[in-house]
mmCIF file of C-alpha atoms and ligand atoms in Angstrom:
data_model
loop_
_atom_site.group_PDB
_atom_site.id
_atom_site.type_symbol
_atom_site.label_atom_id
_atom_site.label_comp_id
_atom_site.label_asym_id
_atom_site.label_seq_id
_atom_site.Cartn_x
_atom_site.Cartn_y
_atom_site.Cartn_z
ATOM 1 C CA UNK A 16 126.632 116.483 109.019
ATOM 2 C CA UNK A 17 125.504 112.858 109.423
ATOM 3 C CA UNK A 18 125.002 111.293 112.838
ATOM 4 C CA UNK A 19 127.680 109.041 114.341
ATOM 5 C CA UNK A 20 126.384 106.076 116.299
ATOM 6 C CA UNK A 21 129.877 104.620 116.907
ATOM 7 C CA UNK A 22 130.155 106.213 120.330
ATOM 8 C CA UNK A 23 126.951 104.655 121.649
ATOM 9 C CA UNK A 24 127.363 101.254 119.974
ATOM 10 C CA UNK A 25 128.843 99.445 122.969
ATOM 11 C CA UNK A 26 126.617 100.919 125.715
ATOM 12 C CA UNK A 27 123.523 100.877 123.408
ATOM 13 C CA UNK A 28 122.007 97.681 124.816
ATOM 14 C CA UNK A 29 122.566 98.726 128.442
ATOM 15 C CA UNK A 30 121.160 102.203 127.803
ATOM 16 C CA UNK A 31 118.123 100.646 126.159
ATOM 17 C CA UNK A 32 117.455 98.279 129.088
ATOM 18 C CA UNK A 33 117.972 101.090 131.628
ATOM 19 C CA UNK A 34 115.498 103.423 129.897
ATOM 20 C CA UNK A 35 112.803 101.116 128.506
ATOM 21 C CA UNK A 36 113.537 97.698 130.024
ATOM 22 C CA UNK A 37 112.839 94.841 127.627
ATOM 23 C CA UNK A 38 109.953 96.606 125.868
ATOM 24 C CA UNK A 39 111.877 97.370 122.665
ATOM 25 C CA UNK A 40 113.124 93.783 122.566
ATOM 26 C CA UNK A 41 109.561 92.479 122.904
ATOM 27 C CA UNK A 42 108.492 94.874 120.153
ATOM 28 C CA UNK A 43 111.217 93.695 117.739
ATOM 29 C CA UNK A 44 110.440 90.028 118.340
ATOM 30 C CA UNK A 45 106.612 90.226 118.111
ATOM 31 C CA UNK A 46 106.406 89.051 114.505
ATOM 32 C CA UNK A 47 109.505 86.858 114.391
ATOM 33 C CA UNK A 48 107.422 83.667 113.918
ATOM 34 C CA UNK A 49 105.793 85.282 110.835
ATOM 35 C CA UNK A 50 109.196 85.644 109.151
ATOM 36 C CA UNK A 51 109.993 81.957 108.727
ATOM 37 C CA UNK A 52 109.127 81.886 104.995
ATOM 38 C CA UNK A 53 111.678 84.663 104.253
ATOM 39 C CA UNK A 54 114.765 83.689 102.247
ATOM 40 C CA UNK A 55 116.587 86.965 101.457
ATOM 41 C CA UNK A 56 116.295 89.727 104.019
ATOM 42 C CA UNK A 57 117.598 93.273 103.978
ATOM 43 C CA UNK A 58 118.040 94.773 107.451
ATOM 44 C CA UNK A 59 118.656 98.480 107.760
ATOM 45 C CA UNK A 60 120.147 99.965 110.945
ATOM 46 C CA UNK A 61 119.932 96.830 113.109
ATOM 47 C CA UNK A 62 122.422 98.294 115.556
ATOM 48 C CA UNK A 63 124.326 95.694 117.562
ATOM 49 C CA UNK A 64 122.709 92.786 115.712
ATOM 50 C CA UNK A 65 120.437 91.318 118.359
ATOM 51 C CA UNK A 66 117.498 91.005 115.988
ATOM 52 C CA UNK A 67 119.494 89.582 113.051
ATOM 53 C CA UNK A 68 121.040 86.952 115.347
ATOM 54 C CA UNK A 69 117.536 85.851 116.443
ATOM 55 C CA UNK A 70 116.314 85.741 112.853
ATOM 56 C CA UNK A 71 119.280 83.721 111.585
ATOM 57 C CA UNK A 72 118.947 81.355 114.518
ATOM 58 C CA UNK A 73 115.222 80.777 113.902
ATOM 59 C CA UNK A 74 115.438 80.469 110.128
ATOM 60 C CA UNK A 75 118.283 78.332 108.769
ATOM 61 C CA UNK A 76 117.268 79.019 105.121
ATOM 62 C CA UNK A 77 117.647 82.764 105.486
ATOM 63 C CA UNK A 78 120.429 84.904 104.005
ATOM 64 C CA UNK A 79 120.713 88.486 105.209
ATOM 65 C CA UNK A 80 122.227 91.768 104.096
ATOM 66 C CA UNK A 81 122.768 94.255 106.924
ATOM 67 C CA UNK A 82 123.361 97.915 106.153
ATOM 68 C CA UNK A 83 124.464 100.337 108.851
ATOM 69 C CA UNK A 84 126.228 103.670 108.806
ATOM 70 C CA UNK A 85 128.171 102.857 111.987
ATOM 71 C CA UNK A 86 131.349 100.758 111.712
ATOM 72 C CA UNK A 87 131.207 99.954 115.418
ATOM 73 C CA UNK A 88 127.575 98.808 115.304
ATOM 74 C CA UNK A 89 128.470 96.528 112.372
ATOM 75 C CA UNK A 90 131.474 95.139 114.248
ATOM 76 C CA UNK A 91 129.237 94.189 117.189
ATOM 77 C CA UNK A 92 126.645 92.785 114.792
ATOM 78 C CA UNK A 93 129.218 90.551 113.041
ATOM 79 C CA UNK A 94 130.565 89.424 116.420
ATOM 80 C CA UNK A 95 127.089 88.519 117.650
ATOM 81 C CA UNK A 96 126.249 86.705 114.390
ATOM 82 C CA UNK A 97 129.630 84.971 113.940
ATOM 83 C CA UNK A 98 127.980 81.519 113.967
ATOM 84 C CA UNK A 99 125.981 82.516 110.907
ATOM 85 C CA UNK A 100 128.668 84.398 108.959
ATOM 86 C CA UNK A 101 128.075 82.299 105.817
ATOM 87 C CA UNK A 102 124.522 83.704 105.662
ATOM 88 C CA UNK A 103 125.339 87.292 106.577
ATOM 89 C CA UNK A 104 126.649 90.107 104.370
ATOM 90 C CA UNK A 105 127.337 93.481 105.949
ATOM 91 C CA UNK A 106 127.959 96.823 104.344
ATOM 92 C CA UNK A 107 128.798 100.115 105.999
ATOM 93 C CA UNK A 108 126.716 102.672 104.146
ATOM 94 C CA UNK A 109 124.191 105.432 104.504
ATOM 95 C CA UNK A 110 120.935 103.588 103.854
ATOM 96 C CA UNK A 111 119.401 106.765 102.475
ATOM 97 C CA UNK A 112 121.750 106.750 99.475
ATOM 98 C CA UNK A 113 122.554 103.009 99.274
ATOM 99 C CA UNK A 114 121.026 100.930 96.486
ATOM 100 C CA UNK A 115 120.914 97.170 96.004
ATOM 101 C CA UNK A 116 122.832 95.924 92.961
ATOM 102 C CA UNK A 117 120.893 95.437 89.738
ATOM 103 C CA UNK A 118 119.104 92.085 89.859
ATOM 104 C CA UNK A 119 119.195 91.917 93.673
ATOM 105 C CA UNK A 120 115.801 91.166 95.240
ATOM 106 C CA UNK A 121 114.563 90.815 98.803
ATOM 107 C CA UNK A 122 111.455 89.117 100.150
ATOM 108 C CA UNK A 123 111.843 90.863 103.526
ATOM 109 C CA UNK A 124 113.022 94.288 104.675
ATOM 110 C CA UNK A 125 113.436 95.002 108.407
ATOM 111 C CA UNK A 126 113.650 98.474 109.931
ATOM 112 C CA UNK A 127 113.384 98.384 113.733
ATOM 113 C CA UNK A 128 113.659 101.854 115.290
ATOM 114 C CA UNK A 129 115.610 103.010 112.267
ATOM 115 C CA UNK A 130 113.205 105.031 110.077
ATOM 116 C CA UNK A 131 112.692 107.392 113.019
ATOM 117 C CA UNK A 132 116.362 108.424 112.609
ATOM 118 C CA UNK A 133 115.401 109.907 109.206
ATOM 119 C CA UNK A 134 113.303 112.853 108.101
ATOM 120 C CA UNK A 135 110.224 112.432 105.886
ATOM 121 C CA UNK A 136 112.044 113.184 102.621
ATOM 122 C CA UNK A 137 114.724 110.600 103.439
ATOM 123 C CA UNK A 138 112.144 107.933 104.317
ATOM 124 C CA UNK A 139 110.243 108.646 101.083
ATOM 125 C CA UNK A 140 113.403 108.382 98.960
ATOM 126 C CA UNK A 141 114.631 105.254 100.715
ATOM 127 C CA UNK A 142 111.330 103.403 100.278
ATOM 128 C CA UNK A 143 110.976 104.519 96.639
ATOM 129 C CA UNK A 144 114.497 103.299 95.828
ATOM 130 C CA UNK A 145 114.064 99.912 97.518
ATOM 131 C CA UNK A 146 110.563 99.168 96.194
ATOM 132 C CA UNK A 147 111.786 97.879 92.770
ATOM 133 C CA UNK A 148 114.013 95.401 94.627
ATOM 134 C CA UNK A 149 111.134 93.704 96.462
ATOM 135 C CA UNK A 150 109.894 90.336 95.248
ATOM 136 C CA UNK A 151 106.148 89.911 94.627
ATOM 137 C CA UNK A 152 104.465 89.569 98.038
ATOM 138 C CA UNK A 153 107.607 90.793 99.842
ATOM 139 C CA UNK A 154 107.144 91.994 103.406
ATOM 140 C CA UNK A 155 108.511 94.947 105.336
ATOM 141 C CA UNK A 156 108.726 94.745 109.131
ATOM 142 C CA UNK A 157 108.854 98.142 110.779
ATOM 143 C CA UNK A 158 108.937 99.105 114.455
ATOM 144 C CA UNK A 159 108.882 102.688 115.649
ATOM 145 C CA UNK A 160 107.711 105.086 118.290
ATOM 146 C CA UNK A 161 104.324 106.722 117.737
ATOM 147 C CA UNK A 162 102.123 109.318 119.389
ATOM 148 C CA UNK A 163 98.862 107.663 120.500
ATOM 149 C CA UNK A 164 95.525 109.417 120.851
ATOM 150 C CA UNK A 165 94.108 109.899 124.336
ATOM 151 C CA UNK A 166 95.651 110.270 127.753
ATOM 152 C CA UNK A 167 99.124 109.104 126.748
ATOM 153 C CA UNK A 168 99.460 111.642 123.949
ATOM 154 C CA UNK A 169 101.387 114.200 125.997
ATOM 155 C CA UNK A 170 103.616 111.752 127.892
ATOM 156 C CA UNK A 171 104.431 110.158 124.520
ATOM 157 C CA UNK A 172 105.337 113.532 123.033
ATOM 158 C CA UNK A 173 107.572 114.259 126.022
ATOM 159 C CA UNK A 174 109.276 110.848 125.786
ATOM 160 C CA UNK A 175 109.900 111.143 122.033
ATOM 161 C CA UNK A 176 111.232 114.672 122.439
ATOM 162 C CA UNK A 177 113.563 113.532 125.247
ATOM 163 C CA UNK A 178 114.829 110.609 123.150
ATOM 164 C CA UNK A 179 115.548 112.851 120.145
ATOM 165 C CA UNK A 180 117.389 115.266 122.441
ATOM 166 C CA UNK A 181 119.462 112.420 123.920
ATOM 167 C CA UNK A 182 120.343 111.113 120.431
ATOM 168 C CA UNK A 183 121.217 114.624 119.293
ATOM 169 C CA UNK A 184 123.639 115.024 122.207
ATOM 170 C CA UNK A 185 125.107 111.511 121.931
ATOM 171 C CA UNK A 186 125.251 111.034 118.149
ATOM 172 C CA UNK A 187 124.596 114.387 116.476
ATOM 173 C CA UNK A 188 121.282 113.144 115.025
ATOM 174 C CA UNK A 189 119.478 116.069 113.424
ATOM 175 C CA UNK A 190 116.007 114.509 113.081
ATOM 176 C CA UNK A 191 113.531 116.009 115.548
ATOM 177 C CA UNK A 192 110.146 114.496 114.647
ATOM 178 C CA UNK A 193 108.756 111.092 113.785
ATOM 179 C CA UNK A 194 108.362 110.575 110.036
ATOM 180 C CA UNK A 195 105.168 109.057 108.619
ATOM 181 C CA UNK A 196 106.491 105.692 107.427
ATOM 182 C CA UNK A 197 102.954 104.513 106.578
ATOM 183 C CA UNK A 198 102.551 107.217 103.935
ATOM 184 C CA UNK A 199 105.863 106.240 102.316
ATOM 185 C CA UNK A 200 105.113 102.505 102.321
ATOM 186 C CA UNK A 201 101.580 102.993 100.981
ATOM 187 C CA UNK A 202 102.848 105.246 98.202
ATOM 188 C CA UNK A 203 105.280 102.489 97.200
ATOM 189 C CA UNK A 204 102.459 99.947 96.863
ATOM 190 C CA UNK A 205 102.626 98.163 100.203
ATOM 191 C CA UNK A 206 99.739 97.637 102.603
ATOM 192 C CA UNK A 207 99.777 96.963 106.313
ATOM 193 C CA UNK A 208 98.713 93.399 107.155
ATOM 194 C CA UNK A 209 99.507 93.237 110.890
ATOM 195 C CA UNK A 210 100.072 95.707 113.699
ATOM 196 C CA UNK A 211 100.779 95.382 117.433
ATOM 197 C CA UNK A 212 100.861 98.348 119.765
ATOM 198 C CA UNK A 213 102.908 98.226 122.951
ATOM 199 C CA UNK A 214 103.514 100.565 125.885
ATOM 200 C CA UNK A 215 99.998 102.012 125.674
ATOM 201 C CA UNK A 216 100.389 102.634 121.928
ATOM 202 C CA UNK A 217 103.695 104.533 122.177
ATOM 203 C CA UNK A 218 105.407 101.695 120.294
ATOM 204 C CA UNK A 219 104.196 100.078 117.116
ATOM 205 C CA UNK A 220 105.430 97.065 115.216
ATOM 206 C CA UNK A 221 103.904 96.438 111.821
ATOM 207 C CA UNK A 222 104.104 93.980 108.964
ATOM 208 C CA UNK A 223 103.578 95.449 105.503
ATOM 209 C CA UNK A 224 103.284 93.507 102.289
ATOM 210 C CA UNK A 225 103.804 94.411 98.672
ATOM 211 C CA UNK A 226 100.331 94.535 97.233
ATOM 212 C CA UNK A 227 100.541 92.873 93.842
ATOM 213 C CA UNK A 228 96.790 92.921 93.283
ATOM 214 C CA UNK A 229 96.563 96.707 93.100
ATOM 215 C CA UNK A 230 94.765 97.934 90.030
HETATM 216 C C1 SAM B 13 118.273 103.940 117.058
HETATM 217 S S1 SAM B 13 119.380 102.735 116.458
HETATM 218 C C2 SAM B 13 118.309 101.336 116.269
HETATM 219 C C3 SAM B 13 119.045 100.041 116.404
HETATM 220 C C4 SAM B 13 118.181 98.781 116.369
HETATM 221 N N1 SAM B 13 117.566 98.585 115.068
HETATM 222 C C5 SAM B 13 117.116 98.767 117.428
HETATM 223 O O1 SAM B 13 116.045 98.222 117.149
HETATM 224 O O2 SAM B 13 117.356 99.232 118.536
HETATM 225 C C6 SAM B 13 119.595 103.238 114.784
HETATM 226 C C7 SAM B 13 120.568 102.383 114.001
HETATM 227 O O3 SAM B 13 120.549 102.833 112.644
HETATM 228 C C8 SAM B 13 121.859 103.197 112.232
HETATM 229 N N2 SAM B 13 121.695 104.344 111.321
HETATM 230 C C9 SAM B 13 121.278 105.592 111.623
HETATM 231 N N3 SAM B 13 121.202 106.351 110.526
HETATM 232 C C10 SAM B 13 121.593 105.565 109.484
HETATM 233 C C11 SAM B 13 121.698 105.753 108.079
HETATM 234 N N4 SAM B 13 121.392 106.913 107.517
HETATM 235 N N5 SAM B 13 122.085 104.708 107.306
HETATM 236 C C12 SAM B 13 122.395 103.492 107.869
HETATM 237 N N6 SAM B 13 122.305 103.265 109.200
HETATM 238 C C13 SAM B 13 121.912 104.271 109.996
HETATM 239 C C14 SAM B 13 122.631 103.498 113.498
HETATM 240 O O4 SAM B 13 124.021 103.343 113.327
HETATM 241 C C15 SAM B 13 122.018 102.493 114.457
HETATM 242 O O5 SAM B 13 122.656 101.235 114.329
#
């Protein structure tokens, strides 16, 4: 059974602010200024479209393709981005099985708090399938929860466990542990060029780049 995020689409923003304040928002926007050179972006699981709206507003040369499994999330996303509809394509699909059309290339992929909805095998397959559709030097912006070393290790574990439990109850999400996105991206020939840690290292936002100088 796949998860259904339709039910939480409308209250999603409020629930986020009530639980974590504006920390996730700050995390998503950390590298926004770095994305100005992007021209064709693929955004997976953007939810209600807050990040895409910011990106389209900041970068008038950008066209975007947004994939989400939830019809309701996509409806909110299109509503929020209505001013930019000529530069936005949306498709309701499971990103794990979706493929770009032949000859379709992206210089930016964005996955904010999305890969942690998937298990390791799904993340591996998704990255492997998208890698041939990245332009040389393409970048991948990823934000996710992480378990830091040190004193916050156990509180972080408890928080992540509680969030997975909440998503299981609210959406039917079956994933129970954070996948290792770094392993998948490295295996596909990308390398991390930037990283910011927030909330004592419980949140990470990272820029990865296709490494075209690999021997
Ligand atoms: C936890 S929310 C994250 C939303 C937003 N990116 C953020 O930063 O808060 C996960 C989003 O991914 C979507 N999603 C979950 N699994 C998916 C899948 N397999 N394929 C496409 N979208 C999916 C959900 O509908 C939701 O919009």
